[in-house]
PDB file of C-alpha atoms and ligand atoms in Angstrom:
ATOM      1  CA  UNK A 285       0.000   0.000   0.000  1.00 98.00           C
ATOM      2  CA  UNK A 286       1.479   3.419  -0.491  1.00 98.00           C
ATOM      3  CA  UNK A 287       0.931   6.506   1.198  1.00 98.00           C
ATOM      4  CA  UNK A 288       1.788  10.004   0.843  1.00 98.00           C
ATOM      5  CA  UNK A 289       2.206  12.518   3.358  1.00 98.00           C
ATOM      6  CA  UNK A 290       2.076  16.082   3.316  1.00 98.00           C
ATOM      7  CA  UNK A 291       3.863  18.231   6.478  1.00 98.00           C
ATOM      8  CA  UNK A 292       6.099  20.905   7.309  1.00 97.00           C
ATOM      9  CA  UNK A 293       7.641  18.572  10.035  1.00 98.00           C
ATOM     10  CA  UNK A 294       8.435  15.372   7.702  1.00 98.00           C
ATOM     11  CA  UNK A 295      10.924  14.042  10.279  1.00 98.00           C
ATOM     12  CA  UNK A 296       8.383  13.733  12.920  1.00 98.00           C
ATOM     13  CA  UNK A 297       6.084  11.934  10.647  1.00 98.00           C
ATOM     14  CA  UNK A 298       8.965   9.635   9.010  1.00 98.00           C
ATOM     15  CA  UNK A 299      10.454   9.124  12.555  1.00 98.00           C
ATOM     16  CA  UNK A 300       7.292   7.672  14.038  1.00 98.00           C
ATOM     17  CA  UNK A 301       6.671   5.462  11.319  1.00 98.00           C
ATOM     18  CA  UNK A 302      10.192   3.647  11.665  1.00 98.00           C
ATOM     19  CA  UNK A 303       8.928   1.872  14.762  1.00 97.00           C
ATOM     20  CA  UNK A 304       7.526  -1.517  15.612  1.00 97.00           C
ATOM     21  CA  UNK A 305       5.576  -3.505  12.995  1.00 97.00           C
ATOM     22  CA  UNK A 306       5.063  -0.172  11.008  1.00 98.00           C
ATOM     23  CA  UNK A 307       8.825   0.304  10.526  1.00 98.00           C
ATOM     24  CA  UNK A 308       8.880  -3.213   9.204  1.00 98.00           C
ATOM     25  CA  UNK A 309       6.183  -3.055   7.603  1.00 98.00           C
ATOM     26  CA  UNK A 310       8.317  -0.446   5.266  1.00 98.00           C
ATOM     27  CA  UNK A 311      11.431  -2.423   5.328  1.00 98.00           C
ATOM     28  CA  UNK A 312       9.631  -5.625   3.272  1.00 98.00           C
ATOM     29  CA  UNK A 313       8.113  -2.755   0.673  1.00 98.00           C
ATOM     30  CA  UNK A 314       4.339  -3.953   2.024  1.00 98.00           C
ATOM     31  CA  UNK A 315       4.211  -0.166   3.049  1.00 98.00           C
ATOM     32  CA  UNK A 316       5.529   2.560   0.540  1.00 98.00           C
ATOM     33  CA  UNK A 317       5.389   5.380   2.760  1.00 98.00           C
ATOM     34  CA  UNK A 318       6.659   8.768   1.560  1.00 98.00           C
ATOM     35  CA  UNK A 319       6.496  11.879   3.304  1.00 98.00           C
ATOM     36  CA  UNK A 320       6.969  15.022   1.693  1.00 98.00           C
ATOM     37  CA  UNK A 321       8.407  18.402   3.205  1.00 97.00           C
ATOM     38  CA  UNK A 322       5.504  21.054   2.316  1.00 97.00           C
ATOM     39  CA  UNK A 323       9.017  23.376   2.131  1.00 96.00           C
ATOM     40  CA  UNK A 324      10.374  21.974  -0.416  1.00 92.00           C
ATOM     41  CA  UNK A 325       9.748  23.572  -3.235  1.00 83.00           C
ATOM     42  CA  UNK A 326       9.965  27.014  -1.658  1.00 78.00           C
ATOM     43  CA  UNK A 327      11.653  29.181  -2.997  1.00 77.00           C
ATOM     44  CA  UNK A 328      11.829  32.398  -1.479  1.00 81.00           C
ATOM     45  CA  UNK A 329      15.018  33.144   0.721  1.00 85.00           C
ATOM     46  CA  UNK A 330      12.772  32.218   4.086  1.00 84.00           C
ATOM     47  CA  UNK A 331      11.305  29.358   2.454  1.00 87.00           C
ATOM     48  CA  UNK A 332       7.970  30.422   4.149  1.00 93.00           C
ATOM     49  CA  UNK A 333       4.708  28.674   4.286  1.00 95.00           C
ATOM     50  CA  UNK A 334       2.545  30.800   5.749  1.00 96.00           C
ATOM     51  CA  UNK A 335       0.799  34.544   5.848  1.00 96.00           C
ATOM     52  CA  UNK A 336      -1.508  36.785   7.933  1.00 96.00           C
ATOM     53  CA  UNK A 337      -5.103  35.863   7.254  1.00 97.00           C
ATOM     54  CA  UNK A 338      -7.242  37.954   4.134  1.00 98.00           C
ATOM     55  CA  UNK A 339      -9.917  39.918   6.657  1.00 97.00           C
ATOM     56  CA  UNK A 340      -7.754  40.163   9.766  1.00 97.00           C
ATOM     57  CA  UNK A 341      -7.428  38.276  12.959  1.00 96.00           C
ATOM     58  CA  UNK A 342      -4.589  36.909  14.751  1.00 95.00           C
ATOM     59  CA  UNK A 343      -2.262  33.740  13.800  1.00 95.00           C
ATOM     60  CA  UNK A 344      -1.046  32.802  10.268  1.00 97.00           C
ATOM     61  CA  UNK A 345      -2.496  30.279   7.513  1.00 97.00           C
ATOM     62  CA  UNK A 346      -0.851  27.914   5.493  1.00 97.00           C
ATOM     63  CA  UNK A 347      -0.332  29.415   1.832  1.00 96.00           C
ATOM     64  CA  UNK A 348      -1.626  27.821  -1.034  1.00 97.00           C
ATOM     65  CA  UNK A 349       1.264  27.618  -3.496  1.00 95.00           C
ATOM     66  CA  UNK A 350       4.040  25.182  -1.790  1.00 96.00           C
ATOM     67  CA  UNK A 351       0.908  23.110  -0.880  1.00 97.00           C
ATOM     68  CA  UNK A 352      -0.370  22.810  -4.385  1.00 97.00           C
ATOM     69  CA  UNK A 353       2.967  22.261  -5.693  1.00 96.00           C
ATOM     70  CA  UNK A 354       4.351  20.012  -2.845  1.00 97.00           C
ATOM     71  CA  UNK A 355       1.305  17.792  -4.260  1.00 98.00           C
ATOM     72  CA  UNK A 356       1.536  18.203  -7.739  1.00 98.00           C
ATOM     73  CA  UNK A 357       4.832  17.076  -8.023  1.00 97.00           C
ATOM     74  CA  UNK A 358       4.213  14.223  -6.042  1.00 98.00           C
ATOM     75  CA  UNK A 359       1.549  12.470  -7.906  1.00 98.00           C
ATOM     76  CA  UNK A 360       0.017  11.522  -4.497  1.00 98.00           C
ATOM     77  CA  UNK A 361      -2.121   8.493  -4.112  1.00 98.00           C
ATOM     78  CA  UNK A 362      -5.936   9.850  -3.791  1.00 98.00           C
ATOM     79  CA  UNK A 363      -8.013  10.354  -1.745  1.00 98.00           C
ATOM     80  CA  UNK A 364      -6.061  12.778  -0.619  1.00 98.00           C
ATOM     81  CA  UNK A 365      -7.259  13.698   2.889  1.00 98.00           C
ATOM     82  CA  UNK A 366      -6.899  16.900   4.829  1.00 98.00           C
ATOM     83  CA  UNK A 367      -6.599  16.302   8.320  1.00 98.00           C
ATOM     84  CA  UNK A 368      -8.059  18.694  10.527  1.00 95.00           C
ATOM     85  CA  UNK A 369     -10.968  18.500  13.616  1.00 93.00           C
ATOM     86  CA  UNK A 370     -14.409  19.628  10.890  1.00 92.00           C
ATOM     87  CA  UNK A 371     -12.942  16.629   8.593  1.00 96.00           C
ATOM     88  CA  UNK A 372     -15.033  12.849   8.714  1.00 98.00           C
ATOM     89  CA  UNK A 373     -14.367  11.398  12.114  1.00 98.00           C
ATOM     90  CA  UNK A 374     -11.814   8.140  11.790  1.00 98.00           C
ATOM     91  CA  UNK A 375     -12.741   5.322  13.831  1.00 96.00           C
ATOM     92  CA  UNK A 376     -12.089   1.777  12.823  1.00 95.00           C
ATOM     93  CA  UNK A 377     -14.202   1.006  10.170  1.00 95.00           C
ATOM     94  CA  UNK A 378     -13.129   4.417   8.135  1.00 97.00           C
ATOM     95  CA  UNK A 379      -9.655   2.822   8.773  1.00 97.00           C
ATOM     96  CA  UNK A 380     -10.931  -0.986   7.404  1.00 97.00           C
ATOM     97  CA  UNK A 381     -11.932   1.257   4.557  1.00 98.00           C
ATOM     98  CA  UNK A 382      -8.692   2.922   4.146  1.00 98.00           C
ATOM     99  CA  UNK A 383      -7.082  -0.575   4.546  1.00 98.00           C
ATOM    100  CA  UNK A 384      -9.035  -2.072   1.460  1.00 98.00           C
ATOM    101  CA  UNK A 385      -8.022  -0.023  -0.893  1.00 98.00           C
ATOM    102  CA  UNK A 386      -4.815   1.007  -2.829  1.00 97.00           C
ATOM    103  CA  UNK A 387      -3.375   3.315  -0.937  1.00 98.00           C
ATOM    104  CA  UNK A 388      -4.248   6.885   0.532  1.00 99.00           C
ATOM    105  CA  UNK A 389      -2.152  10.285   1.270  1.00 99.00           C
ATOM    106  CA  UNK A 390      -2.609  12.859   4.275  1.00 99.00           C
ATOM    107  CA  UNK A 391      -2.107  16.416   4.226  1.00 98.00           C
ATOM    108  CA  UNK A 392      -1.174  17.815   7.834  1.00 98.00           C
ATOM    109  CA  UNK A 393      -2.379  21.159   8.534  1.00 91.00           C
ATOM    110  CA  UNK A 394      -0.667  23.914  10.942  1.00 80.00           C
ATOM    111  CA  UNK A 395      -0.943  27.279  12.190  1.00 75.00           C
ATOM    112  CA  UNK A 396      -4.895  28.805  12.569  1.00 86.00           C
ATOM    113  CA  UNK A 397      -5.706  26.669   9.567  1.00 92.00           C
ATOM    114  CA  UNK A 398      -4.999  25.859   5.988  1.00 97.00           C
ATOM    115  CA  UNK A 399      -6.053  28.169   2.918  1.00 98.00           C
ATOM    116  CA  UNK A 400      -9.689  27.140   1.943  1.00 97.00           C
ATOM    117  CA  UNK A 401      -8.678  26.485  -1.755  1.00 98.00           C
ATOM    118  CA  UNK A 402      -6.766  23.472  -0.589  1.00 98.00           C
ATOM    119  CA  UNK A 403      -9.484  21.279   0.689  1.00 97.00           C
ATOM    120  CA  UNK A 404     -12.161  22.874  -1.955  1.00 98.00           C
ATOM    121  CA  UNK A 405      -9.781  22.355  -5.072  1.00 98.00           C
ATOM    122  CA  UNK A 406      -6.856  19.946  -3.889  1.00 98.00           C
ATOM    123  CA  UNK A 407      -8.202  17.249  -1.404  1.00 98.00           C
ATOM    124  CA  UNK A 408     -10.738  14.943  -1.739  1.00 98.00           C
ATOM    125  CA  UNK A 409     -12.044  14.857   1.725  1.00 98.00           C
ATOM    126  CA  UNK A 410     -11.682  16.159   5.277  1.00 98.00           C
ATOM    127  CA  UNK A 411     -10.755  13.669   8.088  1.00 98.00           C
ATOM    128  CA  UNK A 412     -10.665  14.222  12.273  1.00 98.00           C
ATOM    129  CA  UNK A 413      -9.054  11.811  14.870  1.00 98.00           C
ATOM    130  CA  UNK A 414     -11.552  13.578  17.255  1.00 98.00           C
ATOM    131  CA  UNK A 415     -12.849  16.176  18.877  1.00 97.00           C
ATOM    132  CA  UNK A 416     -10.111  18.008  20.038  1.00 96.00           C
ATOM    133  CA  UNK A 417      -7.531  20.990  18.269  1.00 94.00           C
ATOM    134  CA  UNK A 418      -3.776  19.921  17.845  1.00 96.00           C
ATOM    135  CA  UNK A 419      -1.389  21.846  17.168  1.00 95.00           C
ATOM    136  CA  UNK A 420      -0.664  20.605  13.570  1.00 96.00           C
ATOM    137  CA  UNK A 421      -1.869  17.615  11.714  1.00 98.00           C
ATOM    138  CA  UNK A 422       1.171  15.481  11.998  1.00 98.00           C
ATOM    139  CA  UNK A 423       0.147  13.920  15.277  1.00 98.00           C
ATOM    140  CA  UNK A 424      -3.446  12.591  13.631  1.00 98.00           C
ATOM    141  CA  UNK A 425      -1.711  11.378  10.229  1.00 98.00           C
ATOM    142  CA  UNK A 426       0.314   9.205  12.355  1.00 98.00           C
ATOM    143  CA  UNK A 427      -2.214   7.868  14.418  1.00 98.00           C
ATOM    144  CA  UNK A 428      -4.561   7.290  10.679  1.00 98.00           C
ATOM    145  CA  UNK A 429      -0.947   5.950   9.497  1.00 98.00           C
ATOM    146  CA  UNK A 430      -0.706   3.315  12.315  1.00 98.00           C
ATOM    147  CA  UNK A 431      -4.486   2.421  12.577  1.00 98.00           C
ATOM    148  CA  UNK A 432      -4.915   1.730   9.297  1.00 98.00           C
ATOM    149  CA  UNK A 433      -1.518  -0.066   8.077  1.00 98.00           C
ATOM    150  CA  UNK A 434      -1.390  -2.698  11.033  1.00 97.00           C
ATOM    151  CA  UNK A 435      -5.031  -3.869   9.189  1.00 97.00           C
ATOM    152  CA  UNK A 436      -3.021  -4.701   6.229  1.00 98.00           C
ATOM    153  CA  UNK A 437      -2.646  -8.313   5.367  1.00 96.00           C
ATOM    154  CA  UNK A 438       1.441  -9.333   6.714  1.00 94.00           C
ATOM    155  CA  UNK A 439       1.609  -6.104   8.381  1.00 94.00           C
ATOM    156  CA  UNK A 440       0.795  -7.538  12.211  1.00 84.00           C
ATOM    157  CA  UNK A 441       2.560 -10.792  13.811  1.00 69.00           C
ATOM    158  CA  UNK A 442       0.022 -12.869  14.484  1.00 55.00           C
ATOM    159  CA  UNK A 443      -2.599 -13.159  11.804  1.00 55.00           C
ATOM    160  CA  UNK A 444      -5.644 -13.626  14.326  1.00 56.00           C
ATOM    161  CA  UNK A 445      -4.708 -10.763  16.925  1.00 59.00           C
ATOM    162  CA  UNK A 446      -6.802  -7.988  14.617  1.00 55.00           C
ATOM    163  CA  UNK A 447     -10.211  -9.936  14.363  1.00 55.00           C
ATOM    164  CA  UNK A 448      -9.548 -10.682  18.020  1.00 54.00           C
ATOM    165  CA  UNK A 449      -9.381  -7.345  19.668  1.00 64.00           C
ATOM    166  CA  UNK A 450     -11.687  -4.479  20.587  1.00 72.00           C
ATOM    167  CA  UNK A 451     -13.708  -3.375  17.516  1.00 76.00           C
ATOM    168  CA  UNK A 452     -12.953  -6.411  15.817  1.00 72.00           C
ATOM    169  CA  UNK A 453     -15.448  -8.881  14.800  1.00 76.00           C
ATOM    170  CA  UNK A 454     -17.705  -8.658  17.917  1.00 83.00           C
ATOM    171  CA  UNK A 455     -18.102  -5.604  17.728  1.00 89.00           C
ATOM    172  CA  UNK A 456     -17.051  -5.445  22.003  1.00 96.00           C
ATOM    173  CA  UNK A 457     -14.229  -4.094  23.923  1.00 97.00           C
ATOM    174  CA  UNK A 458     -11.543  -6.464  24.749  1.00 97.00           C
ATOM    175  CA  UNK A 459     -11.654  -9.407  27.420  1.00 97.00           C
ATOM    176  CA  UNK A 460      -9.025  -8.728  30.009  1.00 98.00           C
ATOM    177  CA  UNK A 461      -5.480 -10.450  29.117  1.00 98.00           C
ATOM    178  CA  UNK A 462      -3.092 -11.633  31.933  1.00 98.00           C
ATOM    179  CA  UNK A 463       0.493 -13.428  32.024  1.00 98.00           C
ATOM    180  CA  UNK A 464       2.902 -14.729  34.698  1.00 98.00           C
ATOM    181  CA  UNK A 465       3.071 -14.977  37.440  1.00 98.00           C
ATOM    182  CA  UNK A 466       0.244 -16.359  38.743  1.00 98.00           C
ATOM    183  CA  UNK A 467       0.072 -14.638  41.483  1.00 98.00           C
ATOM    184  CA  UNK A 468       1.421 -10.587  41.874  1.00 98.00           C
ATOM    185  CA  UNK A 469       1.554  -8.890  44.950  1.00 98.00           C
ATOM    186  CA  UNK A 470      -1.280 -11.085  46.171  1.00 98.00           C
ATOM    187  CA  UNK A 471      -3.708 -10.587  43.069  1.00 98.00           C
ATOM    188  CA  UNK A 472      -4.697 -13.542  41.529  1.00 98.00           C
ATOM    189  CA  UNK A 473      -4.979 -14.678  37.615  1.00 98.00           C
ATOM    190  CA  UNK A 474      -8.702 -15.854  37.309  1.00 98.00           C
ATOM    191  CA  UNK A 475      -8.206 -19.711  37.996  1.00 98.00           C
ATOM    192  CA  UNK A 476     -10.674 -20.840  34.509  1.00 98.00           C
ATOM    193  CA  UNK A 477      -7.524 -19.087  32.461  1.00 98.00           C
ATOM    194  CA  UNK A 478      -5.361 -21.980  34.041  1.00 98.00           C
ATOM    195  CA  UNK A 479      -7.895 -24.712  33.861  1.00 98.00           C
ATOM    196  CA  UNK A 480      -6.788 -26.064  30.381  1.00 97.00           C
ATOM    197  CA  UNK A 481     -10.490 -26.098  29.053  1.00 98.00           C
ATOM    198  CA  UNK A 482     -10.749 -24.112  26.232  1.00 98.00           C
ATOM    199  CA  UNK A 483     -14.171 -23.839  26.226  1.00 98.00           C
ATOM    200  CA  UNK A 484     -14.838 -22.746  29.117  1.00 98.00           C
ATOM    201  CA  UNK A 485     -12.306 -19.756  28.881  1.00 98.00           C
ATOM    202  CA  UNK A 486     -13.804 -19.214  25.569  1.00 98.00           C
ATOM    203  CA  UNK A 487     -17.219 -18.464  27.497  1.00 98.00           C
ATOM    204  CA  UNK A 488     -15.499 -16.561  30.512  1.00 98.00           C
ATOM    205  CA  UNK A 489     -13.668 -14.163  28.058  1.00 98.00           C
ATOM    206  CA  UNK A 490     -17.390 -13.213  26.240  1.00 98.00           C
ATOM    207  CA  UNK A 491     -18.785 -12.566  29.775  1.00 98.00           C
ATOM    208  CA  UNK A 492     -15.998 -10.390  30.705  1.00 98.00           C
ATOM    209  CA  UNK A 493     -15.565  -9.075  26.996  1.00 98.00           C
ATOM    210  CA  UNK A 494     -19.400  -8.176  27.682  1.00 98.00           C
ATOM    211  CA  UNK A 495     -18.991  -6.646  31.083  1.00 98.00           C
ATOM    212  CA  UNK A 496     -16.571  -4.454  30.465  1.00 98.00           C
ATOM    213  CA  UNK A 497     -18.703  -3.080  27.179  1.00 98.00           C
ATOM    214  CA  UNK A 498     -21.634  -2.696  28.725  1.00 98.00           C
ATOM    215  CA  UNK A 499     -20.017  -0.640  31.642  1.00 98.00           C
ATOM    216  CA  UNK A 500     -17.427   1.503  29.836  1.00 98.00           C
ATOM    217  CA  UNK A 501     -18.667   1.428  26.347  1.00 97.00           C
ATOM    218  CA  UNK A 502     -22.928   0.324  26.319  1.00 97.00           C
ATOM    219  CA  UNK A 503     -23.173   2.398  23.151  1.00 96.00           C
ATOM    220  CA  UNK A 504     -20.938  -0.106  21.118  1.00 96.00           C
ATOM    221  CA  UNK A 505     -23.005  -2.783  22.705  1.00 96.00           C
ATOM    222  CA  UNK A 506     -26.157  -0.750  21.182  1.00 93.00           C
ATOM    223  CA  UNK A 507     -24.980  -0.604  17.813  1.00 92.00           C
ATOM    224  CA  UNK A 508     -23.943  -4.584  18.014  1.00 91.00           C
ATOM    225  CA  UNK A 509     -27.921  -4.741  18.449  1.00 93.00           C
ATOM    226  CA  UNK A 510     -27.391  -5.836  22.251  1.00 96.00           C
ATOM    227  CA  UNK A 511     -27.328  -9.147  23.833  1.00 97.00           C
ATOM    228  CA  UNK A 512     -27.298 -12.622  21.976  1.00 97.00           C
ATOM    229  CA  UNK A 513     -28.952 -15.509  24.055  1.00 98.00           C
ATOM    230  CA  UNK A 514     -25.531 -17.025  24.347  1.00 98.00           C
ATOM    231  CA  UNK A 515     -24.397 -13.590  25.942  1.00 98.00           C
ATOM    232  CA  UNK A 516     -27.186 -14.134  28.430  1.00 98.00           C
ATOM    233  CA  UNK A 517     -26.126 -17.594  28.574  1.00 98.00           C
ATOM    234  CA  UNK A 518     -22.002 -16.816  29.243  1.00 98.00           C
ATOM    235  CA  UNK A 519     -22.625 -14.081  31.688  1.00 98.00           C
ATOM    236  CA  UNK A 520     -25.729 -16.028  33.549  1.00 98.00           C
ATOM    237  CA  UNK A 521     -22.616 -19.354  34.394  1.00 98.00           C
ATOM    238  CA  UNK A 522     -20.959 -16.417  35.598  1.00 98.00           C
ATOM    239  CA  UNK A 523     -23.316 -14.633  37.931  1.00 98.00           C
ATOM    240  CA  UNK A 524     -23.449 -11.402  35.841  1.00 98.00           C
ATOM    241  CA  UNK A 525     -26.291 -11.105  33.950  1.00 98.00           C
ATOM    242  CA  UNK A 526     -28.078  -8.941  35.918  1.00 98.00           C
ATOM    243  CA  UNK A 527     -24.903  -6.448  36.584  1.00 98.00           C
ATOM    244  CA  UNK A 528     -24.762  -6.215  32.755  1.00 98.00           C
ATOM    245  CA  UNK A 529     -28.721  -5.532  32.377  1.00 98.00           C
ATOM    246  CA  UNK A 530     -28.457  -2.665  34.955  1.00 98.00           C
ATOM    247  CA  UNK A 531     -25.786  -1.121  32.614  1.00 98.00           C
ATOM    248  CA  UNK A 532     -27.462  -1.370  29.625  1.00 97.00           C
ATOM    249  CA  UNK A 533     -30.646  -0.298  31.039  1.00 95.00           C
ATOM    250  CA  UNK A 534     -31.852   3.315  29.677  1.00 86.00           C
ATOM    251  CA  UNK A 535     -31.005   5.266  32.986  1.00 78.00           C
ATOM    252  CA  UNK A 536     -27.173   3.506  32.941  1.00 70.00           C
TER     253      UNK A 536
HETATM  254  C1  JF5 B  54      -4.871  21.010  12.466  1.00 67.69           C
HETATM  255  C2  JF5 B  54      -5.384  23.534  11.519  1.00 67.69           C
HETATM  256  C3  JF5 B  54      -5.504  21.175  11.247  1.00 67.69           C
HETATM  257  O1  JF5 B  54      -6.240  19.535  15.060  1.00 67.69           O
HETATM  258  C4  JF5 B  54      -6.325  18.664  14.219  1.00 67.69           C
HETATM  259  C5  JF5 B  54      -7.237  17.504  14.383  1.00 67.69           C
HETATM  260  C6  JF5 B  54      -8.135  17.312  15.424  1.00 67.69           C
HETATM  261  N1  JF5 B  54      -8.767  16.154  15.191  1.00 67.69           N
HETATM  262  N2  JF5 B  54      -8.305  15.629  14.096  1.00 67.69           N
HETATM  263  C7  JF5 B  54      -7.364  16.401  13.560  1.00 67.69           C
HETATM  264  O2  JF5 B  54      -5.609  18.717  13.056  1.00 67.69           O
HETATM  265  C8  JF5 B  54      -4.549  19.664  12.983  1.00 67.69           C
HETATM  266  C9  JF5 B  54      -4.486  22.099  13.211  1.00 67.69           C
HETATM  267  C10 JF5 B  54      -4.748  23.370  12.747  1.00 67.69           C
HETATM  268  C11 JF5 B  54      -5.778  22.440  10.781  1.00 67.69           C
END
């Protein structure tokens, strides 16, 4: 998959991307990654980027021109996203989306914001990492970077770990995980994830996979379409039916 990114701050972008599964991700050429220096191609003595705002107000805006032509010599894979907090929110099925096709490129913002003929004549779409104002947009490409590249097919170590987790296929929060030792400063691993029956963790991880969604999360449990009779029949064996119920009951 390749994918282009736009910044003024390249090496923070490139840097991150060097690490852990990502990093080697690029090394085997399953992720062509190139990030491009919005400065570049500026040519004025300051190599500048940005100007006071048309109408007044405080804070600069990123210029058009070394934008434009950062991109147009780059041939960037489309859609070519501008990330900024009004843009689509990501969550993980934009990134599954992302992940299915060819590739994608990011355009980081900075400053009080990005001249408007960039995302009306340049991008092809707006996207936010949340509800919140960064600084600049290098922070959120690298988290769209990460979420979306470890989907790829090769890209993570063990082939079942992203179906597994939260989000995944059941649509739930994660079941806790635990490893040695058995015992830590008196606290206990639950004794059915030493028992050697499979199935019977299998039914213990749903129930706690369940209680922990329907506490900290009952919306995703909402959108799942709520509680299957095997739920009710994994979290009844382990006495927690009714504490899941209460959660997901209109009042919380
Ligand atoms: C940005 C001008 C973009 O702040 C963000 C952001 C928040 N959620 N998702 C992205 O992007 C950086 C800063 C200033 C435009």
């Amino acid at each position: 998959m390749r994918i282009d990114v736009f910044t003024i701050f390249p090496d923070l972008v490139d840097g991150f991307c060097w690490f852990s599964l990502l990093g080697k991700a690029r090394l085997t050429g399953l992720v062509d990654l190139r990030v491009h220096d919005l400065r570049s191609l500026a040519t004025d003595p300051h190599r500048s980027v940005d100007d006071s705002p048309y109408g007044g107000g405080a804070g600069m805006v990123l210029r058009p021109e070394p934008v434009f032509e950062a991109v147009e010599a780059a041939e960037p894979v489309r859609p070519l996203l501008l990330l900024g907090p009004g843009g689509v929110r990501l969550n993980q099925g934009v990134a599954q989306h992302l992940a299915d096709g060819p590739g994608f490129s990011l355009l980081c913002g900075r400053y009080e914001g990005v001249d408007a003929r960039v995302a009306e004549h340049l991008c092809d779409g707006e996207l936010s990492i949340g509800d919140y104002v960064l600084g600049g947009g290098e922070v959120a490409a690298c988290v769209v970077v990460e979420a979306v590249t470890r989907l790829l097919p090769g890209v993570m170590g063990n082939a079942a770990s992203a179906g597994d987790e939260s989000f995944g296929a059941t649509g739930l929060l994660e079941h806790p995980h635990y490893t040695r030792p058995a015992t830590y400063r008196g606290h206990e691993v639950p004794a059915v994830l030493r028992s050697g029956d499979h199935a019977s963790v299998a039914r213990w991880r749903n129930a706690q996979a369940l209680l922990r969604t329907a506490e900290q999360r009952p919306d995703l449990l909402g959108a799942r379409g709520g509680l299957t009779d095997v739920d009710r029949r994994d979290l009844a064996e382990h006495g927690l039916l009714e504490r899941v119920e209460k959660a997901l009951a209109p009042e919380g």
